[in-house]
Amino acid sequence: MSSAGPWADLARPPLRGAALRSALVRPAGPLGRLEVEAALDSTSTALAERARAEPGAWPDLSVLVAEHQVQGRGRRGRTFTTAPRAALTASVLLRAPAGSAPSLPWLPLLTGLAVVEVLRRRAGLQAVLKWPNDVLVPPPPRPPAAATAGPASAGPAKVCGVLAEVLPPGAGAPDEGPVVVVGVGINVDARADELPAAGATSLRLGGAATTDRDVLLRALLRRLADHWERWGAAAAGGGPLPAGLTDPVREVCSTLGERVRVELPGGAALEGVAESLDASGALVVRTADGPRAVTAGDVVHLRPGDGAPAPDGGRR
């Protein structure tokens, strides 16, 4: 095998695609399809294109994973690149039930919840959700000798981003509900010089108990499937989601209770205290003019008293 093969870097082994399919694809598991590819520009772009070209070949809960994502996409058109086999970059196709459109904003939040749960249980990190689509982890504990050697380390940093997109008509039958692609990118084994942006970290840098991508991906996809199955059953009727599904999101959302500045689409901004998530998943911010429900925007956590960004990396 050439030095450029998938086993060239034994510290970063490739995902075992056949084993993942055997364990996770129906009837053995919850997924409709799972494909692992060596490199893609963007898993979400590629999955959307394939679902539009061959809707029948990509059933509900189809997953596309890239070992090396060359041009990943984030909110507001941001792009990023991950080093080969240093991250988990995956997108999932969700064929939502008819009538579920009002509950679509909960999908990235439930996805973030699944990531938080897996990182807490499998990686031993006290991960939290930053509204609307980022997962943060605390810095690793400082050695006792370093505790008095200098300033304290920075606060929580971004380890995962989520992007959910509703596909235009053509990826499903006319009488079906929305078709959604949810992309997840977790920095697993990246070194500091490989991170895609300032204010980011990786599981390895955060002192995770495991950086085994197979273990993490299996756990994450099962958890996502479980949350989305419950979401679909509740959202099909068009009413509010039950508290049993949404309260766990609120419990892990570190934005709640914080003073925040929300940079809104179009360039406007507002400041206040993030008080709650309403029934639609919007962030309710109490401003000087009263409460304001925010459905989209970049959230900056502020330091108490001075209005400066908190040391969590600021904008995500």
PDB file of C-alpha atoms in Angstrom, residues 64-312:
ATOM      1  CA  LEU A  64     -22.930  10.357   4.187  1.00  0.00           C
ATOM      2  CA  VAL A  65     -19.573  10.539   5.985  1.00  0.00           C
ATOM      3  CA  ALA A  66     -16.307  12.044   4.735  1.00  0.00           C
ATOM      4  CA  GLU A  67     -12.910  11.090   6.121  1.00  0.00           C
ATOM      5  CA  HIS A  68     -11.585  14.411   4.782  1.00  0.00           C
ATOM      6  CA  GLN A  69     -13.971  17.332   4.262  1.00  0.00           C
ATOM      7  CA  VAL A  70     -12.350  19.880   1.998  1.00  0.00           C
ATOM      8  CA  GLN A  71     -14.933  22.666   2.031  1.00  0.00           C
ATOM      9  CA  GLY A  72     -17.385  22.157   4.855  1.00  0.00           C
ATOM     10  CA  ARG A  73     -20.228  24.630   5.175  1.00  0.00           C
ATOM     11  CA  GLY A  74     -21.403  26.483   8.243  1.00  0.00           C
ATOM     12  CA  ARG A  75     -23.983  29.149   8.948  1.00  0.00           C
ATOM     13  CA  ARG A  76     -23.949  32.416   6.961  1.00  0.00           C
ATOM     14  CA  GLY A  77     -21.899  30.846   4.177  1.00  0.00           C
ATOM     15  CA  ARG A  78     -18.809  30.150   6.296  1.00  0.00           C
ATOM     16  CA  THR A  79     -16.520  27.368   5.076  1.00  0.00           C
ATOM     17  CA  PHE A  80     -13.900  25.212   6.793  1.00  0.00           C
ATOM     18  CA  THR A  81     -11.540  22.324   6.089  1.00  0.00           C
ATOM     19  CA  THR A  82     -10.756  19.358   8.320  1.00  0.00           C
ATOM     20  CA  ALA A  83      -7.524  17.357   8.312  1.00  0.00           C
ATOM     21  CA  PRO A  84      -7.865  13.765   7.022  1.00  0.00           C
ATOM     22  CA  ARG A  85      -9.382  11.468   9.670  1.00  0.00           C
ATOM     23  CA  ALA A  86      -9.029  14.123  12.399  1.00  0.00           C
ATOM     24  CA  ALA A  87     -12.769  14.840  12.612  1.00  0.00           C
ATOM     25  CA  LEU A  88     -16.181  13.286  12.298  1.00  0.00           C
ATOM     26  CA  THR A  89     -17.944  15.023   9.403  1.00  0.00           C
ATOM     27  CA  ALA A  90     -21.295  13.517   8.541  1.00  0.00           C
ATOM     28  CA  SER A  91     -24.642  14.567   7.106  1.00  0.00           C
ATOM     29  CA  VAL A  92     -27.961  12.845   7.618  1.00  0.00           C
ATOM     30  CA  LEU A  93     -31.009  12.945   5.340  1.00  0.00           C
ATOM     31  CA  LEU A  94     -34.258  13.210   7.261  1.00  0.00           C
ATOM     32  CA  ARG A  95     -37.572  12.743   5.465  1.00  0.00           C
ATOM     33  CA  ALA A  96     -39.806  14.558   7.902  1.00  0.00           C
ATOM     34  CA  PRO A  97     -43.533  13.821   8.204  1.00  0.00           C
ATOM     35  CA  ALA A  98     -46.155  16.042   6.627  1.00  0.00           C
ATOM     36  CA  GLY A  99     -47.239  18.811   8.982  1.00  0.00           C
ATOM     37  CA  SER A 100     -43.895  18.972  10.783  1.00  0.00           C
ATOM     38  CA  ALA A 101     -42.672  22.301   9.354  1.00  0.00           C
ATOM     39  CA  PRO A 102     -43.435  24.339  12.537  1.00  0.00           C
ATOM     40  CA  SER A 103     -41.150  22.040  14.534  1.00  0.00           C
ATOM     41  CA  LEU A 104     -38.185  22.082  12.126  1.00  0.00           C
ATOM     42  CA  PRO A 105     -36.195  24.633  14.234  1.00  0.00           C
ATOM     43  CA  TRP A 106     -35.874  21.963  16.919  1.00  0.00           C
ATOM     44  CA  LEU A 107     -33.862  19.647  14.639  1.00  0.00           C
ATOM     45  CA  PRO A 108     -30.459  21.369  15.061  1.00  0.00           C
ATOM     46  CA  LEU A 109     -31.146  21.741  18.788  1.00  0.00           C
ATOM     47  CA  LEU A 110     -31.961  18.042  19.173  1.00  0.00           C
ATOM     48  CA  THR A 111     -28.892  17.221  17.110  1.00  0.00           C
ATOM     49  CA  GLY A 112     -26.773  19.321  19.460  1.00  0.00           C
ATOM     50  CA  LEU A 113     -28.382  17.541  22.402  1.00  0.00           C
ATOM     51  CA  ALA A 114     -27.378  14.175  20.938  1.00  0.00           C
ATOM     52  CA  VAL A 115     -23.776  15.358  20.530  1.00  0.00           C
ATOM     53  CA  VAL A 116     -23.725  16.663  24.117  1.00  0.00           C
ATOM     54  CA  GLU A 117     -25.053  13.352  25.447  1.00  0.00           C
ATOM     55  CA  VAL A 118     -22.517  11.278  23.525  1.00  0.00           C
ATOM     56  CA  LEU A 119     -19.577  13.457  24.541  1.00  0.00           C
ATOM     57  CA  ARG A 120     -20.615  13.317  28.185  1.00  0.00           C
ATOM     58  CA  ARG A 121     -21.165   9.557  28.230  1.00  0.00           C
ATOM     59  CA  ARG A 122     -18.445   8.348  25.875  1.00  0.00           C
ATOM     60  CA  ALA A 123     -15.750  11.033  25.975  1.00  0.00           C
ATOM     61  CA  GLY A 124     -16.146  12.095  29.603  1.00  0.00           C
ATOM     62  CA  LEU A 125     -16.418  15.792  28.743  1.00  0.00           C
ATOM     63  CA  GLN A 126     -18.977  18.137  30.296  1.00  0.00           C
ATOM     64  CA  ALA A 127     -20.195  19.377  26.926  1.00  0.00           C
ATOM     65  CA  VAL A 128     -22.917  22.017  26.627  1.00  0.00           C
ATOM     66  CA  LEU A 129     -25.083  23.375  23.833  1.00  0.00           C
ATOM     67  CA  LYS A 130     -24.682  26.994  22.714  1.00  0.00           C
ATOM     68  CA  TRP A 131     -27.837  28.190  20.945  1.00  0.00           C
ATOM     69  CA  PRO A 132     -28.563  27.559  18.173  1.00  0.00           C
ATOM     70  CA  ASN A 133     -26.081  25.076  16.734  1.00  0.00           C
ATOM     71  CA  ASP A 134     -22.740  24.721  18.525  1.00  0.00           C
ATOM     72  CA  VAL A 135     -21.419  22.320  21.137  1.00  0.00           C
ATOM     73  CA  LEU A 136     -18.762  23.572  23.559  1.00  0.00           C
ATOM     74  CA  VAL A 137     -16.448  21.692  25.912  1.00  0.00           C
ATOM     75  CA  PRO A 138     -14.442  23.052  28.839  1.00  0.00           C
ATOM     76  CA  PRO A 139     -10.659  23.283  28.728  1.00  0.00           C
ATOM     77  CA  PRO A 140      -8.742  20.361  30.238  1.00  0.00           C
ATOM     78  CA  PRO A 141      -7.850  20.654  33.942  1.00  0.00           C
ATOM     79  CA  ARG A 142      -4.589  22.501  34.590  1.00  0.00           C
ATOM     80  CA  PRO A 143      -1.794  20.527  36.287  1.00  0.00           C
ATOM     81  CA  PRO A 144      -1.267  21.597  39.919  1.00  0.00           C
ATOM     82  CA  ALA A 145       2.154  23.038  39.071  1.00  0.00           C
ATOM     83  CA  ALA A 146       0.568  25.289  36.440  1.00  0.00           C
ATOM     84  CA  ALA A 147      -2.257  26.527  38.617  1.00  0.00           C
ATOM     85  CA  THR A 148      -0.206  29.437  39.956  1.00  0.00           C
ATOM     86  CA  ALA A 149       2.073  29.886  36.956  1.00  0.00           C
ATOM     87  CA  GLY A 150      -0.136  32.194  34.962  1.00  0.00           C
ATOM     88  CA  PRO A 151      -3.670  33.244  34.091  1.00  0.00           C
ATOM     89  CA  ALA A 152      -6.439  30.684  34.011  1.00  0.00           C
ATOM     90  CA  SER A 153      -7.119  28.950  30.736  1.00  0.00           C
ATOM     91  CA  ALA A 154      -9.827  30.165  28.423  1.00  0.00           C
ATOM     92  CA  GLY A 155     -13.405  29.106  28.896  1.00  0.00           C
ATOM     93  CA  PRO A 156     -15.423  26.585  26.927  1.00  0.00           C
ATOM     94  CA  ALA A 157     -14.503  26.261  23.252  1.00  0.00           C
ATOM     95  CA  LYS A 158     -16.356  25.004  20.213  1.00  0.00           C
ATOM     96  CA  VAL A 159     -15.828  21.341  19.406  1.00  0.00           C
ATOM     97  CA  CYS A 160     -18.828  20.763  17.132  1.00  0.00           C
ATOM     98  CA  GLY A 161     -21.056  22.679  14.750  1.00  0.00           C
ATOM     99  CA  VAL A 162     -24.444  21.714  13.330  1.00  0.00           C
ATOM    100  CA  LEU A 163     -26.103  22.934  10.140  1.00  0.00           C
ATOM    101  CA  ALA A 164     -29.675  21.964   9.177  1.00  0.00           C
ATOM    102  CA  GLU A 165     -31.067  22.798   5.737  1.00  0.00           C
ATOM    103  CA  VAL A 166     -34.472  22.140   4.197  1.00  0.00           C
ATOM    104  CA  LEU A 167     -34.062  20.939   0.619  1.00  0.00           C
ATOM    105  CA  PRO A 168     -36.085  22.518  -2.184  1.00  0.00           C
ATOM    106  CA  PRO A 169     -38.856  20.415  -3.767  1.00  0.00           C
ATOM    107  CA  GLY A 170     -37.607  17.487  -5.810  1.00  0.00           C
ATOM    108  CA  ALA A 171     -35.948  15.292  -3.192  1.00  0.00           C
ATOM    109  CA  GLY A 172     -39.187  13.560  -2.233  1.00  0.00           C
ATOM    110  CA  ALA A 173     -42.720  12.801  -3.344  1.00  0.00           C
ATOM    111  CA  PRO A 174     -45.108  15.797  -3.669  1.00  0.00           C
ATOM    112  CA  ASP A 175     -47.315  14.588  -0.811  1.00  0.00           C
ATOM    113  CA  GLU A 176     -44.417  14.038   1.607  1.00  0.00           C
ATOM    114  CA  GLY A 177     -43.213  16.386   4.302  1.00  0.00           C
ATOM    115  CA  PRO A 178     -39.997  18.437   4.287  1.00  0.00           C
ATOM    116  CA  VAL A 179     -36.697  16.803   3.369  1.00  0.00           C
ATOM    117  CA  VAL A 180     -33.895  18.015   5.635  1.00  0.00           C
ATOM    118  CA  VAL A 181     -30.135  17.521   5.566  1.00  0.00           C
ATOM    119  CA  VAL A 182     -28.455  17.895   8.956  1.00  0.00           C
ATOM    120  CA  GLY A 183     -24.671  18.203   8.934  1.00  0.00           C
ATOM    121  CA  VAL A 184     -22.502  17.561  11.985  1.00  0.00           C
ATOM    122  CA  GLY A 185     -18.787  18.310  12.308  1.00  0.00           C
ATOM    123  CA  ILE A 186     -16.892  17.238  15.439  1.00  0.00           C
ATOM    124  CA  ASN A 187     -13.209  18.033  15.898  1.00  0.00           C
ATOM    125  CA  VAL A 188     -11.928  14.736  17.291  1.00  0.00           C
ATOM    126  CA  ASP A 189      -8.166  14.330  16.950  1.00  0.00           C
ATOM    127  CA  ALA A 190      -7.130  17.715  15.547  1.00  0.00           C
ATOM    128  CA  ARG A 191      -4.010  19.445  16.805  1.00  0.00           C
ATOM    129  CA  ALA A 192      -4.162  23.144  17.632  1.00  0.00           C
ATOM    130  CA  ASP A 193      -2.644  24.065  14.269  1.00  0.00           C
ATOM    131  CA  GLU A 194      -5.270  21.995  12.437  1.00  0.00           C
ATOM    132  CA  LEU A 195      -8.352  23.605  13.963  1.00  0.00           C
ATOM    133  CA  PRO A 196     -10.627  25.353  11.465  1.00  0.00           C
ATOM    134  CA  ALA A 197     -11.109  28.608  13.381  1.00  0.00           C
ATOM    135  CA  ALA A 198     -10.085  30.634  16.408  1.00  0.00           C
ATOM    136  CA  GLY A 199     -12.035  29.706  19.527  1.00  0.00           C
ATOM    137  CA  ALA A 200     -12.234  26.044  18.482  1.00  0.00           C
ATOM    138  CA  THR A 201     -10.855  22.929  20.155  1.00  0.00           C
ATOM    139  CA  SER A 202     -10.877  19.174  19.661  1.00  0.00           C
ATOM    140  CA  LEU A 203     -11.766  16.209  21.821  1.00  0.00           C
ATOM    141  CA  ARG A 204      -8.085  15.317  22.115  1.00  0.00           C
ATOM    142  CA  LEU A 205      -7.116  18.829  23.205  1.00  0.00           C
ATOM    143  CA  GLY A 206     -10.002  18.807  25.672  1.00  0.00           C
ATOM    144  CA  GLY A 207      -8.735  15.634  27.366  1.00  0.00           C
ATOM    145  CA  ALA A 208     -11.435  13.258  26.104  1.00  0.00           C
ATOM    146  CA  ALA A 209     -11.589   9.732  27.466  1.00  0.00           C
ATOM    147  CA  THR A 210     -11.752   8.410  23.899  1.00  0.00           C
ATOM    148  CA  THR A 211     -11.039   9.705  20.417  1.00  0.00           C
ATOM    149  CA  ASP A 212     -12.132   6.486  18.704  1.00  0.00           C
ATOM    150  CA  ARG A 213     -14.199   7.812  15.817  1.00  0.00           C
ATOM    151  CA  ASP A 214     -15.960   4.493  15.201  1.00  0.00           C
ATOM    152  CA  VAL A 215     -17.202   4.388  18.788  1.00  0.00           C
ATOM    153  CA  LEU A 216     -18.306   8.014  18.730  1.00  0.00           C
ATOM    154  CA  LEU A 217     -20.012   7.793  15.337  1.00  0.00           C
ATOM    155  CA  ARG A 218     -21.974   4.668  16.243  1.00  0.00           C
ATOM    156  CA  ALA A 219     -23.183   6.216  19.486  1.00  0.00           C
ATOM    157  CA  LEU A 220     -24.049   9.522  17.837  1.00  0.00           C
ATOM    158  CA  LEU A 221     -26.030   8.078  14.936  1.00  0.00           C
ATOM    159  CA  ARG A 222     -28.047   5.849  17.250  1.00  0.00           C
ATOM    160  CA  ARG A 223     -28.805   8.767  19.549  1.00  0.00           C
ATOM    161  CA  LEU A 224     -29.763  11.018  16.640  1.00  0.00           C
ATOM    162  CA  ALA A 225     -32.092   8.366  15.233  1.00  0.00           C
ATOM    163  CA  ASP A 226     -33.764   7.997  18.616  1.00  0.00           C
ATOM    164  CA  HIS A 227     -34.331  11.746  19.077  1.00  0.00           C
ATOM    165  CA  TRP A 228     -35.539  12.213  15.499  1.00  0.00           C
ATOM    166  CA  GLU A 229     -37.952   9.286  15.707  1.00  0.00           C
ATOM    167  CA  ARG A 230     -39.536  10.840  18.784  1.00  0.00           C
ATOM    168  CA  TRP A 231     -39.494  14.261  17.122  1.00  0.00           C
ATOM    169  CA  GLY A 232     -41.201  12.927  13.985  1.00  0.00           C
ATOM    170  CA  ALA A 233     -43.945  11.191  15.945  1.00  0.00           C
ATOM    171  CA  ALA A 234     -44.700  14.374  17.892  1.00  0.00           C
ATOM    172  CA  ALA A 235     -44.243  16.853  15.014  1.00  0.00           C
ATOM    173  CA  ALA A 236     -46.524  15.055  12.573  1.00  0.00           C
ATOM    174  CA  GLY A 237     -49.581  16.563  14.215  1.00  0.00           C
ATOM    175  CA  GLY A 238     -48.320  20.116  13.835  1.00  0.00           C
ATOM    176  CA  GLY A 239     -48.680  20.963  17.522  1.00  0.00           C
ATOM    177  CA  PRO A 240     -46.028  21.864  20.097  1.00  0.00           C
ATOM    178  CA  LEU A 241     -43.471  19.237  20.992  1.00  0.00           C
ATOM    179  CA  PRO A 242     -43.793  17.534  24.387  1.00  0.00           C
ATOM    180  CA  ALA A 243     -41.708  18.772  27.296  1.00  0.00           C
ATOM    181  CA  GLY A 244     -40.088  15.353  27.558  1.00  0.00           C
ATOM    182  CA  LEU A 245     -38.395  16.026  24.222  1.00  0.00           C
ATOM    183  CA  THR A 246     -37.574  19.725  24.573  1.00  0.00           C
ATOM    184  CA  ASP A 247     -36.719  20.112  28.264  1.00  0.00           C
ATOM    185  CA  PRO A 248     -33.458  18.104  27.920  1.00  0.00           C
ATOM    186  CA  VAL A 249     -32.355  20.663  25.316  1.00  0.00           C
ATOM    187  CA  ARG A 250     -33.025  23.501  27.743  1.00  0.00           C
ATOM    188  CA  GLU A 251     -31.132  21.670  30.490  1.00  0.00           C
ATOM    189  CA  VAL A 252     -27.885  21.479  28.492  1.00  0.00           C
ATOM    190  CA  CYS A 253     -28.168  24.906  26.812  1.00  0.00           C
ATOM    191  CA  SER A 254     -25.464  27.090  28.348  1.00  0.00           C
ATOM    192  CA  THR A 255     -26.844  30.207  26.635  1.00  0.00           C
ATOM    193  CA  LEU A 256     -29.843  30.338  28.958  1.00  0.00           C
ATOM    194  CA  GLY A 257     -29.305  32.718  31.855  1.00  0.00           C
ATOM    195  CA  GLU A 258     -26.393  34.485  30.123  1.00  0.00           C
ATOM    196  CA  ARG A 259     -26.130  38.098  29.061  1.00  0.00           C
ATOM    197  CA  VAL A 260     -25.843  37.927  25.301  1.00  0.00           C
ATOM    198  CA  ARG A 261     -25.496  39.974  22.181  1.00  0.00           C
ATOM    199  CA  VAL A 262     -27.334  38.479  19.212  1.00  0.00           C
ATOM    200  CA  GLU A 263     -26.099  39.535  15.792  1.00  0.00           C
ATOM    201  CA  LEU A 264     -29.151  39.230  13.572  1.00  0.00           C
ATOM    202  CA  PRO A 265     -29.348  38.565   9.842  1.00  0.00           C
ATOM    203  CA  GLY A 266     -29.059  41.873   8.000  1.00  0.00           C
ATOM    204  CA  GLY A 267     -26.556  43.418  10.408  1.00  0.00           C
ATOM    205  CA  ALA A 268     -28.773  44.489  13.333  1.00  0.00           C
ATOM    206  CA  ALA A 269     -28.040  43.326  16.871  1.00  0.00           C
ATOM    207  CA  LEU A 270     -29.732  43.168  20.242  1.00  0.00           C
ATOM    208  CA  GLU A 271     -28.500  42.672  23.796  1.00  0.00           C
ATOM    209  CA  GLY A 272     -30.120  41.287  26.898  1.00  0.00           C
ATOM    210  CA  VAL A 273     -30.457  38.181  29.037  1.00  0.00           C
ATOM    211  CA  ALA A 274     -31.257  34.874  27.319  1.00  0.00           C
ATOM    212  CA  GLU A 275     -34.205  33.712  29.372  1.00  0.00           C
ATOM    213  CA  SER A 276     -35.690  30.657  27.683  1.00  0.00           C
ATOM    214  CA  LEU A 277     -36.458  28.681  24.554  1.00  0.00           C
ATOM    215  CA  ASP A 278     -40.056  29.070  23.474  1.00  0.00           C
ATOM    216  CA  ALA A 279     -42.286  26.355  22.043  1.00  0.00           C
ATOM    217  CA  SER A 280     -40.831  26.865  18.549  1.00  0.00           C
ATOM    218  CA  GLY A 281     -37.201  26.629  19.703  1.00  0.00           C
ATOM    219  CA  ALA A 282     -36.616  30.385  19.402  1.00  0.00           C
ATOM    220  CA  LEU A 283     -34.312  32.052  21.936  1.00  0.00           C
ATOM    221  CA  VAL A 284     -36.224  34.510  24.131  1.00  0.00           C
ATOM    222  CA  VAL A 285     -33.996  37.444  25.079  1.00  0.00           C
ATOM    223  CA  ARG A 286     -35.149  39.996  27.632  1.00  0.00           C
ATOM    224  CA  THR A 287     -33.961  43.348  26.308  1.00  0.00           C
ATOM    225  CA  ALA A 288     -34.408  46.859  27.678  1.00  0.00           C
ATOM    226  CA  ASP A 289     -37.549  47.063  25.535  1.00  0.00           C
ATOM    227  CA  GLY A 290     -39.013  43.775  26.721  1.00  0.00           C
ATOM    228  CA  PRO A 291     -38.733  40.137  25.644  1.00  0.00           C
ATOM    229  CA  ARG A 292     -37.741  39.356  22.062  1.00  0.00           C
ATOM    230  CA  ALA A 293     -37.943  35.941  20.409  1.00  0.00           C
ATOM    231  CA  VAL A 294     -34.954  35.302  18.122  1.00  0.00           C
ATOM    232  CA  THR A 295     -35.233  32.605  15.477  1.00  0.00           C
ATOM    233  CA  ALA A 296     -31.823  33.098  13.819  1.00  0.00           C
ATOM    234  CA  GLY A 297     -28.594  34.874  14.683  1.00  0.00           C
ATOM    235  CA  ASP A 298     -25.049  34.592  16.022  1.00  0.00           C
ATOM    236  CA  VAL A 299     -24.931  34.645  19.807  1.00  0.00           C
ATOM    237  CA  VAL A 300     -22.051  36.154  21.781  1.00  0.00           C
ATOM    238  CA  HIS A 301     -21.953  35.448  25.518  1.00  0.00           C
ATOM    239  CA  LEU A 302     -21.047  38.650  27.404  1.00  0.00           C
ATOM    240  CA  ARG A 303     -19.055  39.121  30.592  1.00  0.00           C
ATOM    241  CA  PRO A 304     -21.140  40.374  33.497  1.00  0.00           C
ATOM    242  CA  GLY A 305     -21.009  44.116  33.820  1.00  0.00           C
ATOM    243  CA  ASP A 306     -18.801  45.216  30.963  1.00  0.00           C
ATOM    244  CA  GLY A 307     -20.436  43.991  27.766  1.00  0.00           C
ATOM    245  CA  ALA A 308     -17.233  42.305  26.557  1.00  0.00           C
ATOM    246  CA  PRO A 309     -17.372  38.853  24.977  1.00  0.00           C
ATOM    247  CA  ALA A 310     -17.009  36.004  27.420  1.00  0.00           C
ATOM    248  CA  PRO A 311     -13.909  33.836  27.071  1.00  0.00           C
ATOM    249  CA  ASP A 312     -15.700  31.070  25.168  1.00  0.00           C
TER     250      ASP A 312
END
